[in-house]
């Protein structure tokens, strides 16, 4: 990157987008320009509408960026601090602390714009199961080291609560570091997560990055890449295994769409940006594993209007190994977690990964739930007594299975008044066996 300052002047402003008339050599794409009078306020170069004009993003939306303001080049891009100083801290997309603590100590900083490493190159290692303690996840969507799991659902069905419970249960493993990237979520949820991690004693081995709902689309669209940059450091330099929780990956797509609209680009299917797929892959390919360590990610996926066929939801689902679908109808019936046992699926539920016994049980349960779904309509018309003995047995078993997969969470103890529950995979399989006998 160039080190000599390049000066210019803000020519026009349109929302977060501003054009800068430059003097001298052009800065590179993604290079930062700072206001000469306020060096803590910067603009990122995104394109060139002509030879002498740089089109930039005002990341923080600062009102100090105005027509006539002078800028100079920094010779650098957005960077994140490297090292163990980030552990136990909450930062924004720019690597600045937002937890009220002191400045973050870092020996060096790394640009957030890195090329992805070899995707899921485990060096010939066999798949490793990670136990979550949540029955329905360990049974239907096994948590496999280095893979991606999605928690899909509309507003208010329990995506964030389930994600927080996973952090509580899985991050207790002393050998792993946990990261949380909050994208477009409520400030209240970020505070609750921070306090929950602090009270449970696992904050010190967790890194939190937040691009919350009240922040600009630029900050929300960047925080995922910022989290991936820190994860790559711990994977490649510290050679650690990481658990990366993203809440919410749909908001990442949405923020990128807002930026694309501000830049005046032509929309594509469903009103999303034409670069929807590449925007998504840019982040997903960074959350990968290699011979140094693994990055296992859990990503909450908001469904707009509860529509699973939404183009963005479909694109996100394609890059996930497992999808836990949360149902509004299930939530309204009082079942927690509100998992749709029929739509929930996993490409990792195979004999090679979970073993023959687990696979056979899961296949049998899926068949029972499919039959139950069709029998509900029949019973609504003719009544349960008209079913054959075998169909009644399947229907009763299905209801027992639904009830069995309900579970009290540790992170909701203060609200529900019920103590949290943790089940090993063996206990879960044994419970299903007892139902099917």
XYZ file of C-alpha atoms in Angstrom:
437
model
C 0.000 0.000 0.000
C 1.117 3.604 -0.637
C 2.330 5.616 2.320
C 2.436 9.134 0.849
C -0.736 11.091 1.672
C -3.040 11.883 -1.219
C -5.250 14.889 -0.677
C -8.679 15.594 -2.048
C -11.936 17.334 -1.297
C -15.454 16.008 -0.728
C -17.502 16.944 -3.773
C -20.961 15.498 -3.066
C -22.793 13.396 -0.462
C -25.685 10.980 -0.898
C -26.488 9.116 2.302
C -23.389 7.104 3.231
C -21.915 7.557 -0.243
C -19.728 10.542 -1.032
C -17.600 11.519 -4.032
C -14.116 12.921 -3.472
C -12.208 14.997 -6.053
C -8.592 13.827 -5.828
C -5.282 15.563 -6.420
C -2.369 13.395 -7.532
C -2.139 9.614 -7.743
C -5.320 7.626 -7.073
C -5.578 5.529 -3.869
C -6.395 1.854 -4.234
C -9.826 0.308 -3.943
C -10.695 -0.265 -0.248
C -7.998 2.164 0.883
C -9.012 4.521 3.686
C -9.139 8.286 3.426
C -9.352 10.364 6.599
C -10.569 13.914 7.158
C -7.547 16.156 7.603
C -9.223 17.973 10.501
C -10.632 14.787 12.074
C -8.257 11.828 11.473
C -10.578 9.489 13.395
C -13.268 9.930 10.705
C -12.534 7.955 7.548
C -13.942 7.048 4.159
C -13.340 3.821 2.242
C -12.771 3.972 -1.520
C -15.146 1.568 -3.317
C -15.045 2.623 -6.980
C -14.072 5.307 -9.472
C -16.856 6.944 -11.528
C -14.120 8.835 -13.440
C -10.365 9.295 -13.405
C -10.293 12.088 -10.847
C -13.191 11.132 -8.544
C -13.215 8.444 -5.848
C -16.584 7.159 -4.691
C -16.361 6.368 -0.975
C -18.365 4.997 1.935
C -18.747 7.063 5.101
C -18.554 4.055 7.432
C -19.757 5.620 10.648
C -22.209 8.011 8.993
C -20.482 10.942 10.688
C -22.023 14.366 10.028
C -18.496 15.809 10.030
C -18.187 14.541 6.460
C -19.521 17.494 4.494
C -19.043 19.156 1.115
C -15.708 20.911 0.917
C -14.078 18.817 3.662
C -10.483 17.896 2.804
C -9.168 14.338 3.032
C -5.855 12.525 2.846
C -4.910 8.932 2.134
C -3.759 6.568 4.874
C -2.146 3.856 2.753
C -4.051 1.176 4.630
C -7.396 -0.628 4.723
C -9.664 -1.502 7.662
C -7.669 -3.672 10.055
C -8.338 -5.755 13.147
C -6.069 -6.210 16.189
C -4.125 -9.468 16.410
C -3.270 -11.330 19.583
C -4.809 -12.490 22.835
C -5.686 -8.936 23.814
C -9.035 -9.347 22.013
C -10.170 -12.163 24.325
C -12.954 -11.131 26.656
C -13.571 -7.936 24.683
C -16.496 -6.571 22.675
C -15.591 -4.610 19.527
C -17.269 -2.975 16.582
C -16.568 -3.743 12.911
C -13.511 -1.453 12.984
C -11.819 -3.256 15.874
C -12.632 -0.484 18.358
C -13.699 -1.545 21.889
C -17.347 -0.861 22.741
C -17.451 -2.553 26.160
C -16.265 0.466 28.134
C -12.860 -1.110 28.710
C -9.357 0.215 27.953
C -7.868 0.275 24.439
C -7.110 -3.183 23.061
C -3.441 -4.138 23.222
C -2.224 -5.635 19.949
C 1.273 -6.288 18.614
C 0.018 -5.924 15.066
C -3.113 -5.444 12.991
C -4.399 -7.423 10.017
C -6.426 -6.208 7.036
C -9.968 -7.591 6.970
C -9.661 -8.176 3.218
C -7.894 -11.536 3.057
C -8.208 -14.334 0.529
C -9.770 -17.548 1.898
C -7.491 -20.464 2.717
C -7.978 -23.983 1.393
C -11.557 -24.731 2.320
C -12.090 -27.533 4.832
C -8.626 -29.009 4.352
C -8.364 -31.142 7.476
C -5.205 -32.931 6.427
C -6.904 -36.322 6.257
C -8.407 -36.114 9.762
C -11.635 -38.023 10.419
C -14.805 -35.998 11.214
C -15.068 -35.132 14.914
C -18.447 -34.830 16.650
C -18.939 -31.953 19.082
C -21.595 -32.519 21.722
C -23.997 -29.603 22.316
C -26.120 -31.055 25.133
C -29.273 -30.087 23.199
C -31.175 -33.243 22.334
C -32.828 -32.198 19.112
C -29.565 -30.838 17.624
C -27.342 -33.733 18.647
C -29.897 -36.177 17.224
C -31.005 -34.556 13.933
C -28.171 -32.163 13.050
C -24.928 -33.483 14.560
C -22.424 -30.782 15.379
C -19.286 -31.682 13.385
C -15.991 -29.901 13.866
C -15.160 -27.510 11.038
C -18.631 -27.460 9.463
C -21.478 -24.948 9.203
C -24.869 -25.201 10.909
C -27.774 -22.838 10.293
C -30.621 -22.021 12.683
C -33.425 -20.851 10.402
C -36.608 -19.143 11.541
C -38.778 -16.037 11.440
C -38.908 -13.285 14.033
C -39.564 -14.309 17.629
C -39.280 -18.098 17.284
C -36.110 -18.489 19.389
C -33.065 -18.243 17.074
C -31.054 -16.015 19.415
C -31.968 -18.009 22.540
C -30.909 -21.273 20.866
C -27.664 -19.651 19.707
C -26.930 -18.369 23.227
C -27.567 -21.832 24.661
C -25.141 -23.350 22.156
C -22.513 -20.806 23.180
C -23.147 -21.608 26.847
C -22.863 -25.379 26.330
C -20.193 -25.765 23.667
C -17.870 -22.923 24.655
C -17.274 -24.543 28.043
C -14.689 -26.765 26.326
C -11.346 -25.368 27.501
C -9.618 -26.390 24.260
C -11.754 -24.117 22.065
C -12.232 -20.398 21.643
C -15.633 -18.903 20.935
C -16.453 -15.900 18.779
C -19.755 -14.111 18.332
C -20.555 -11.810 15.429
C -23.759 -9.848 15.962
C -25.024 -8.520 12.629
C -28.024 -6.206 12.634
C -29.398 -7.450 15.937
C -30.873 -5.444 18.810
C -28.615 -3.649 21.290
C -30.508 -5.363 24.115
C -29.544 -8.796 22.795
C -25.875 -7.832 22.672
C -25.975 -6.642 26.283
C -27.765 -9.793 27.403
C -25.207 -12.007 25.664
C -22.273 -10.084 27.161
C -23.699 -10.358 30.680
C -24.601 -14.042 30.229
C -21.059 -14.907 29.125
C -19.590 -12.868 31.973
C -21.782 -14.531 34.602
C -21.056 -18.019 33.272
C -17.290 -17.419 33.396
C -16.563 -17.988 29.698
C -16.230 -14.361 28.591
C -12.442 -14.454 28.974
C -12.114 -17.017 26.168
C -14.672 -15.365 23.930
C -14.415 -12.539 21.381
C -17.516 -10.491 20.558
C -17.952 -8.274 17.503
C -21.087 -6.214 17.042
C -22.588 -4.386 14.084
C -25.944 -3.698 15.654
C -29.290 -2.574 14.321
C -28.751 1.147 14.958
C -25.414 1.242 13.102
C -24.882 2.031 9.437
C -25.286 -0.621 6.738
C -21.535 -0.337 6.097
C -20.720 -1.343 9.686
C -23.252 -4.188 9.595
C -21.936 -5.468 6.257
C -18.330 -5.432 7.504
C -18.541 -6.983 10.963
C -18.698 -10.523 9.531
C -15.406 -10.051 7.674
C -13.897 -8.498 10.804
C -14.864 -11.577 12.818
C -13.457 -13.891 10.134
C -10.146 -11.980 10.239
C -9.720 -12.535 13.979
C -10.791 -16.176 13.623
C -8.155 -16.736 10.931
C -5.468 -15.328 13.207
C -6.274 -17.755 16.026
C -6.613 -20.636 13.557
C -3.365 -20.043 11.645
C -1.056 -18.385 14.190
C -2.290 -19.739 17.524
C -3.370 -23.024 15.847
C -6.616 -23.140 17.808
C -10.045 -24.611 17.119
C -12.770 -21.967 17.081
C -16.535 -21.843 17.390
C -17.923 -18.871 15.466
C -21.529 -17.850 16.109
C -23.180 -15.461 13.652
C -26.484 -13.818 14.516
C -27.804 -13.043 11.965
C -26.374 -14.030 8.562
C -29.484 -12.778 6.729
C -28.823 -9.301 8.146
C -25.366 -9.501 6.551
C -26.986 -10.025 3.152
C -29.509 -7.295 3.917
C -26.796 -4.793 4.868
C -24.840 -5.559 1.685
C -28.069 -5.031 -0.259
C -28.577 -1.623 1.366
C -25.036 -0.624 0.388
C -25.572 -1.819 -3.175
C -28.754 0.267 -3.359
C -26.900 3.328 -2.072
C -24.265 2.825 -4.760
C -26.989 2.724 -7.393
C -26.412 -0.831 -8.668
C -29.132 -2.773 -10.472
C -31.085 -5.194 -8.227
C -31.595 -8.848 -9.080
C -34.124 -11.534 -8.091
C -36.397 -10.628 -5.192
C -34.946 -7.106 -5.046
C -31.585 -8.346 -3.729
C -28.253 -7.125 -5.037
C -26.884 -8.795 -8.181
C -23.796 -9.765 -6.156
C -25.833 -11.709 -3.551
C -23.996 -14.995 -4.125
C -20.488 -13.495 -4.173
C -21.213 -11.325 -1.104
C -22.262 -14.429 0.793
C -19.377 -16.602 -0.412
C -16.868 -13.893 0.466
C -17.698 -14.433 4.127
C -18.516 -18.150 4.114
C -15.257 -19.133 2.414
C -13.317 -17.315 5.117
C -15.021 -19.368 7.856
C -13.163 -22.491 6.788
C -10.775 -25.003 8.330
C -7.268 -26.089 7.464
C -4.428 -28.179 8.886
C -3.658 -25.525 11.513
C -7.082 -25.523 13.145
C -10.811 -25.568 12.572
C -13.560 -22.966 12.408
C -16.960 -24.402 13.265
C -19.740 -21.915 12.632
C -23.335 -21.665 13.803
C -25.346 -19.125 11.860
C -28.800 -17.844 12.710
C -30.843 -17.139 9.577
C -33.830 -14.805 9.716
C -36.679 -15.742 7.353
C -38.512 -12.654 6.055
C -42.286 -13.200 6.352
C -41.601 -16.851 7.319
C -40.895 -17.561 3.621
C -38.358 -20.365 3.228
C -38.359 -19.813 -0.551
C -36.885 -16.306 -0.213
C -33.888 -16.033 -2.624
C -31.460 -14.955 0.110
C -32.565 -17.764 2.448
C -32.136 -20.265 -0.385
C -28.619 -19.011 -1.145
C -27.639 -19.182 2.518
C -29.066 -22.698 2.930
C -26.907 -23.971 0.061
C -23.664 -23.208 1.886
C -24.736 -24.851 5.166
C -24.081 -28.476 6.081
C -27.054 -28.638 8.454
C -30.210 -26.578 8.905
C -32.242 -26.418 12.103
C -35.629 -25.002 11.077
C -37.642 -23.247 13.793
C -41.410 -23.253 13.252
C -43.827 -20.538 14.334
C -46.616 -23.104 14.688
C -44.391 -25.187 16.981
C -43.465 -22.111 19.027
C -47.125 -21.113 19.408
C -47.918 -24.590 20.763
C -45.512 -23.933 23.654
C -42.739 -26.321 22.567
C -39.185 -25.123 23.214
C -36.930 -25.231 21.308
C -39.488 -24.757 18.516
C -37.737 -27.064 16.036
C -39.630 -28.346 12.990
C -38.604 -32.011 13.122
C -39.630 -32.628 9.497
C -37.920 -29.699 7.769
C -34.757 -29.886 9.877
C -32.058 -31.731 7.936
C -28.340 -32.417 7.793
C -25.933 -33.773 5.202
C -23.752 -34.872 8.132
C -26.317 -37.359 9.460
C -24.603 -40.398 7.943
C -23.350 -43.753 9.302
C -19.752 -42.706 8.618
C -20.060 -39.742 10.985
C -22.621 -40.655 13.666
C -22.440 -44.468 13.479
C -24.936 -47.051 12.267
C -26.997 -47.105 15.478
C -27.613 -43.348 15.550
C -28.306 -43.255 11.807
C -30.890 -46.049 11.944
C -32.685 -44.407 14.889
C -32.746 -41.025 13.125
C -34.106 -42.564 9.933
C -36.869 -44.326 11.867
C -37.822 -41.151 13.737
C -37.945 -39.154 10.493
C -40.278 -41.749 8.960
C -42.554 -41.609 12.023
C -42.675 -37.794 11.901
C -43.518 -37.818 8.192
C -46.358 -40.235 8.850
C -47.522 -38.147 11.825
C -47.729 -35.060 9.636
C -50.098 -36.805 7.219
C -52.133 -38.456 10.003
C -52.920 -35.095 11.629
C -55.152 -34.167 8.715
C -56.846 -37.575 8.727
C -57.546 -37.402 12.474
C -59.007 -33.911 12.093
C -61.637 -35.430 9.778
C -62.403 -38.939 11.065
C -60.908 -39.009 14.565
C -58.074 -41.026 16.075
C -60.249 -44.063 16.889
C -60.691 -44.780 13.175
C -56.978 -45.362 12.666
C -55.450 -48.814 12.477
C -53.537 -50.053 15.568
C -50.210 -49.477 13.785
C -51.151 -45.934 12.780
C -52.298 -45.135 16.324
C -48.992 -46.451 17.649
C -47.046 -44.278 15.167
C -49.158 -41.248 16.080
C -48.633 -41.783 19.815
C -44.887 -42.343 19.342
C -44.621 -39.140 17.323
C -46.287 -37.145 20.109
C -43.919 -38.726 22.649
C -40.940 -37.804 20.438
C -42.097 -34.180 20.123
C -42.480 -33.969 23.901
C -39.138 -35.683 24.459
C -37.251 -33.097 22.431
C -38.538 -30.209 24.550
C -35.805 -28.964 26.857
C -35.160 -26.260 29.442
C -32.204 -23.982 28.678
C -29.572 -22.634 31.042
C -29.758 -19.154 29.490
C -33.497 -18.871 30.220
C -33.425 -20.019 33.854
C -34.145 -16.504 35.139
C -37.169 -16.184 32.849
C -38.687 -19.671 33.007
C -37.773 -20.497 36.593
C -36.748 -23.989 35.403
C -33.180 -25.261 35.762
C -31.266 -25.793 32.521
C -30.758 -29.322 31.211
C -27.783 -30.929 29.471
C -28.053 -34.309 27.757
C -25.196 -36.372 26.409
C -25.608 -37.959 22.995
C -25.842 -41.398 24.617
C -28.659 -40.222 26.886
C -30.518 -38.799 23.884
C -30.220 -42.018 21.883
C -31.287 -44.081 24.890
C -34.372 -41.898 25.384
C -35.418 -42.369 21.751
C -34.893 -46.129 22.015
C -37.226 -46.282 25.000
C -39.959 -44.506 23.022
C -39.638 -46.790 20.003
C -39.663 -50.083 21.942
